[in-house]
mmCIF file of C-alpha atoms in Angstrom:
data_model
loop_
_atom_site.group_PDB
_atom_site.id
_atom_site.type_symbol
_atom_site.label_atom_id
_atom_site.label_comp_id
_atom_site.label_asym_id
_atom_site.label_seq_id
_atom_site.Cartn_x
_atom_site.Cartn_y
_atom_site.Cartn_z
ATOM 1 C CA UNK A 25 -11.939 0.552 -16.995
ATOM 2 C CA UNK A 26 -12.328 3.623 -15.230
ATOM 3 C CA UNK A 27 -15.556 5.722 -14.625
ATOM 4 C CA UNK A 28 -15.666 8.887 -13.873
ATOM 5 C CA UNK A 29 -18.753 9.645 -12.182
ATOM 6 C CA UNK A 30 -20.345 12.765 -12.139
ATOM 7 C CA UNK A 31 -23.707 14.289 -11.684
ATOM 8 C CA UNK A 32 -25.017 14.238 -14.859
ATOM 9 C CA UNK A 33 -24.135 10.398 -15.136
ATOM 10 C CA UNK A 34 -27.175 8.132 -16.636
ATOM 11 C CA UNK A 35 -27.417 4.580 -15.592
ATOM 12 C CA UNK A 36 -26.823 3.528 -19.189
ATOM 13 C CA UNK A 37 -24.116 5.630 -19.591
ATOM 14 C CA UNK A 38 -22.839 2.639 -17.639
ATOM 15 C CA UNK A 39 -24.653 -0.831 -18.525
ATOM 16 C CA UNK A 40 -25.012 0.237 -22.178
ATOM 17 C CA UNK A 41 -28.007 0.165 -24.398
ATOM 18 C CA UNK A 42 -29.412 -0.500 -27.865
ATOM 19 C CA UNK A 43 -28.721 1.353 -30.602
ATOM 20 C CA UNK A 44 -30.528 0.871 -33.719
ATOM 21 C CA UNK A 45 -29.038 -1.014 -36.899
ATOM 22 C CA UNK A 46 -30.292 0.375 -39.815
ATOM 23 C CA UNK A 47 -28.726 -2.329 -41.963
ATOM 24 C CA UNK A 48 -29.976 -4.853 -40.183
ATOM 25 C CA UNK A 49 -33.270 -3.145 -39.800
ATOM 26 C CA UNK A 50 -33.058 -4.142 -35.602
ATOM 27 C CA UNK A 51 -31.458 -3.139 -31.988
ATOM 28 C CA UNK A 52 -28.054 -3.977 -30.949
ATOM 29 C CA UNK A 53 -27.049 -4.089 -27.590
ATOM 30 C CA UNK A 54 -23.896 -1.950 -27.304
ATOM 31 C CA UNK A 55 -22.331 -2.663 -23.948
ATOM 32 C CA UNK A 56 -21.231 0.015 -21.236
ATOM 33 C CA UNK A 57 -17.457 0.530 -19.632
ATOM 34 C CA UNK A 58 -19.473 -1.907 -16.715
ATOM 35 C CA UNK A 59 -18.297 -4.667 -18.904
ATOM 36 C CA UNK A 60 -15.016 -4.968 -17.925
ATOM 37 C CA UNK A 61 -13.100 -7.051 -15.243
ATOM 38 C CA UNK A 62 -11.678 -4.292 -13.051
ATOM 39 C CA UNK A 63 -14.126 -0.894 -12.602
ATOM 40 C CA UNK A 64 -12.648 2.094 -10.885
ATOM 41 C CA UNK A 65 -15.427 4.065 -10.194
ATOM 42 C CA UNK A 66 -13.772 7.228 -9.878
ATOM 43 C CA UNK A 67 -15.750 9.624 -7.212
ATOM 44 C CA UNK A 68 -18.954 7.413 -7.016
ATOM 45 C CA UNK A 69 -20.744 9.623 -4.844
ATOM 46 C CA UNK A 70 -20.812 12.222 -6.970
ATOM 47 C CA UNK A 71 -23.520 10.396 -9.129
ATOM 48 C CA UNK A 72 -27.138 10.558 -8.508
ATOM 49 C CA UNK A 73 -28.359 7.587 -6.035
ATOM 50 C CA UNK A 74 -30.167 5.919 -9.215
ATOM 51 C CA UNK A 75 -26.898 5.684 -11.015
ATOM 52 C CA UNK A 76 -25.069 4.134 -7.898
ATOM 53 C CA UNK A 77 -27.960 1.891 -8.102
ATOM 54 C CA UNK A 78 -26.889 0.636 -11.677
ATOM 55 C CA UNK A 79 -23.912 -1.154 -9.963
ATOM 56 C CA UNK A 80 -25.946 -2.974 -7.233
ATOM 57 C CA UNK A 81 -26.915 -6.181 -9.895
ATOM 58 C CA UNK A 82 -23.116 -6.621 -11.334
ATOM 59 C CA UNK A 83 -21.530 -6.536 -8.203
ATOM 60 C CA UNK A 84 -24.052 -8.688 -6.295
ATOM 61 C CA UNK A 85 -24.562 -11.199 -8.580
ATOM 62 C CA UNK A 86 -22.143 -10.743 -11.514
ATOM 63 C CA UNK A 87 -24.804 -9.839 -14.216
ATOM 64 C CA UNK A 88 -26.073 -7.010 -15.949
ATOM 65 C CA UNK A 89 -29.934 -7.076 -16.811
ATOM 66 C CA UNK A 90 -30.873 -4.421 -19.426
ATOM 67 C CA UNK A 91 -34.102 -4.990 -20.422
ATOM 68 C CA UNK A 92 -35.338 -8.487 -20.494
ATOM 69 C CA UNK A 93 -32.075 -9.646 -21.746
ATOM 70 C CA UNK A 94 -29.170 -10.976 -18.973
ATOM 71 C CA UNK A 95 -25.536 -10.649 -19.503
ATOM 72 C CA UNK A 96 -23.361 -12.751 -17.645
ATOM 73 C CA UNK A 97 -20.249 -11.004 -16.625
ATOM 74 C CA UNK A 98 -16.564 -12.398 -16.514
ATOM 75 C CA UNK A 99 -15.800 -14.514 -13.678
ATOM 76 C CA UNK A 100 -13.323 -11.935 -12.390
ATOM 77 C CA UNK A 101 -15.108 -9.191 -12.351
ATOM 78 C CA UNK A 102 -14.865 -6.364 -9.147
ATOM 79 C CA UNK A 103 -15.032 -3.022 -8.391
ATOM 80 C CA UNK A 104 -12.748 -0.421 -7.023
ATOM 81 C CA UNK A 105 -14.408 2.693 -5.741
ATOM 82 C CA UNK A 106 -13.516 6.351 -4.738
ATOM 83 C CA UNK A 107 -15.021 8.712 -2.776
ATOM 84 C CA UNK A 108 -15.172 12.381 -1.758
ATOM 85 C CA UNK A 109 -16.195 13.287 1.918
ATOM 86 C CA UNK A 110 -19.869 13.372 2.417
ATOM 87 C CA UNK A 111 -19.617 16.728 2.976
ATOM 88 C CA UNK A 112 -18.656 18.218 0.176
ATOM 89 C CA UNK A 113 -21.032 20.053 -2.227
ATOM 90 C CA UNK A 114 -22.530 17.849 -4.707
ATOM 91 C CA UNK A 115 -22.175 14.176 -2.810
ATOM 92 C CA UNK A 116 -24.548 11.317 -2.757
ATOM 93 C CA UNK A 117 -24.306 8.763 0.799
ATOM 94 C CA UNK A 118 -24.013 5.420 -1.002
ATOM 95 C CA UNK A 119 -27.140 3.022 0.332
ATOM 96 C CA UNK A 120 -25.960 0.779 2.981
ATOM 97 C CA UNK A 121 -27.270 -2.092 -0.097
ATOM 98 C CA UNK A 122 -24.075 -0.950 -1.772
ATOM 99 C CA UNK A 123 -21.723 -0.879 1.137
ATOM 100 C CA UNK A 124 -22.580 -4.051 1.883
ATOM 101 C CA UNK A 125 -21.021 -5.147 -1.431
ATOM 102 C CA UNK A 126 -17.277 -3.823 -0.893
ATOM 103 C CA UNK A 127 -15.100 -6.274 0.423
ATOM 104 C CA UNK A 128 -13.152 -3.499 2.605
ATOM 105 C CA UNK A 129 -12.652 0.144 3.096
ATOM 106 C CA UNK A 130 -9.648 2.670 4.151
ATOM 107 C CA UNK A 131 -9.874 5.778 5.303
ATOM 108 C CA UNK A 132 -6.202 7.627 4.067
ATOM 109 C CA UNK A 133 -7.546 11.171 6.049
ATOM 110 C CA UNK A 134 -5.002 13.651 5.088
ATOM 111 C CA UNK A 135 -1.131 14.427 6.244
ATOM 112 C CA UNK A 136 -0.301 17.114 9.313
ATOM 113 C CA UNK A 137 1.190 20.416 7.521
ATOM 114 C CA UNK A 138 3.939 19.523 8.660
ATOM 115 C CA UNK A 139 4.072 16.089 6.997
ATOM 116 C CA UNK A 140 2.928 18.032 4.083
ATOM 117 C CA UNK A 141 5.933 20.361 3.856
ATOM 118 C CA UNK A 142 8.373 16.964 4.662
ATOM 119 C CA UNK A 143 6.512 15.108 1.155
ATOM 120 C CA UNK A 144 7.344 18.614 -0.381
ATOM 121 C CA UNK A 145 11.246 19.452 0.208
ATOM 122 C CA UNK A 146 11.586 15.501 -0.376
ATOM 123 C CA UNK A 147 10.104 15.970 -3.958
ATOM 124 C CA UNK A 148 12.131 19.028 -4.502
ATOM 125 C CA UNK A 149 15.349 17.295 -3.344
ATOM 126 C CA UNK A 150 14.310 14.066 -5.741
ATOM 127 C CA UNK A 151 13.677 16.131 -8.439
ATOM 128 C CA UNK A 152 16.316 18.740 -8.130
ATOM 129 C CA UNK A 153 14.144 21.002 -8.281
ATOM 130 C CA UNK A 154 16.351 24.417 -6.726
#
């Protein structure tokens, strides 16, 4: 599943939370897009430093906690992260608590112009684009 995050991003936006039944006359626990196997969280540090903090529990110890209730996650469960630069306008630095918890990072920086201009005329010429 993939998250977009953004500023305005709650931490149950994320874990999920329980909605009402009026039939039933009682909560049900609807479940957030953190219930999947693979997460792309799309721009994480865009989010608020509490919301980061909503992924700390799932990908320490495979669990959600909302409440007093525990869900287990699936046994493959991980998460693949994005980021902009830190210093960019509206960026969070993730706490080193969640850093610890990715397995690697890379760094892709960004092509020379004239790399750029090479990716370019090679797209043209693919696409036969005059």
């Amino acid at each position: 599943k993939r998250i977009q995050f953004t500023p305005d991003l709650l931490p149950m936006d994320l874990i999920g939370t329980y909605i009402f039944d009026d039939r039933n006359k009682d909560f049900i626990f609807k479940p957030g897009p953190l219930f999947g196997n693979i997460i792309l969280a799309d721009e994480i540090n865009r989010a608020s430093p509490k919301v980061q903090s909503a992924l700390l529990e799932c990908m320490a110890e495979n669990q959600i906690t909302v409440g007093e209730k525990t869900y287990q996650l699936d046994q493959f469960f991980f998460v693949i992260a994005t980021q902009n630069p830190i210093e960019f306008e509206g960026t969070y630095p993730l706490p080193a608590a969640q850093l610890d918890r990715f397995f690697m990072k890379f760094d892709f920086g960004y092509v020379s112009e004239d790399k750029e201009l090479e990716i370019y005329n090679d797209y043209l010429q693919i696409n036969k684009i005059p």
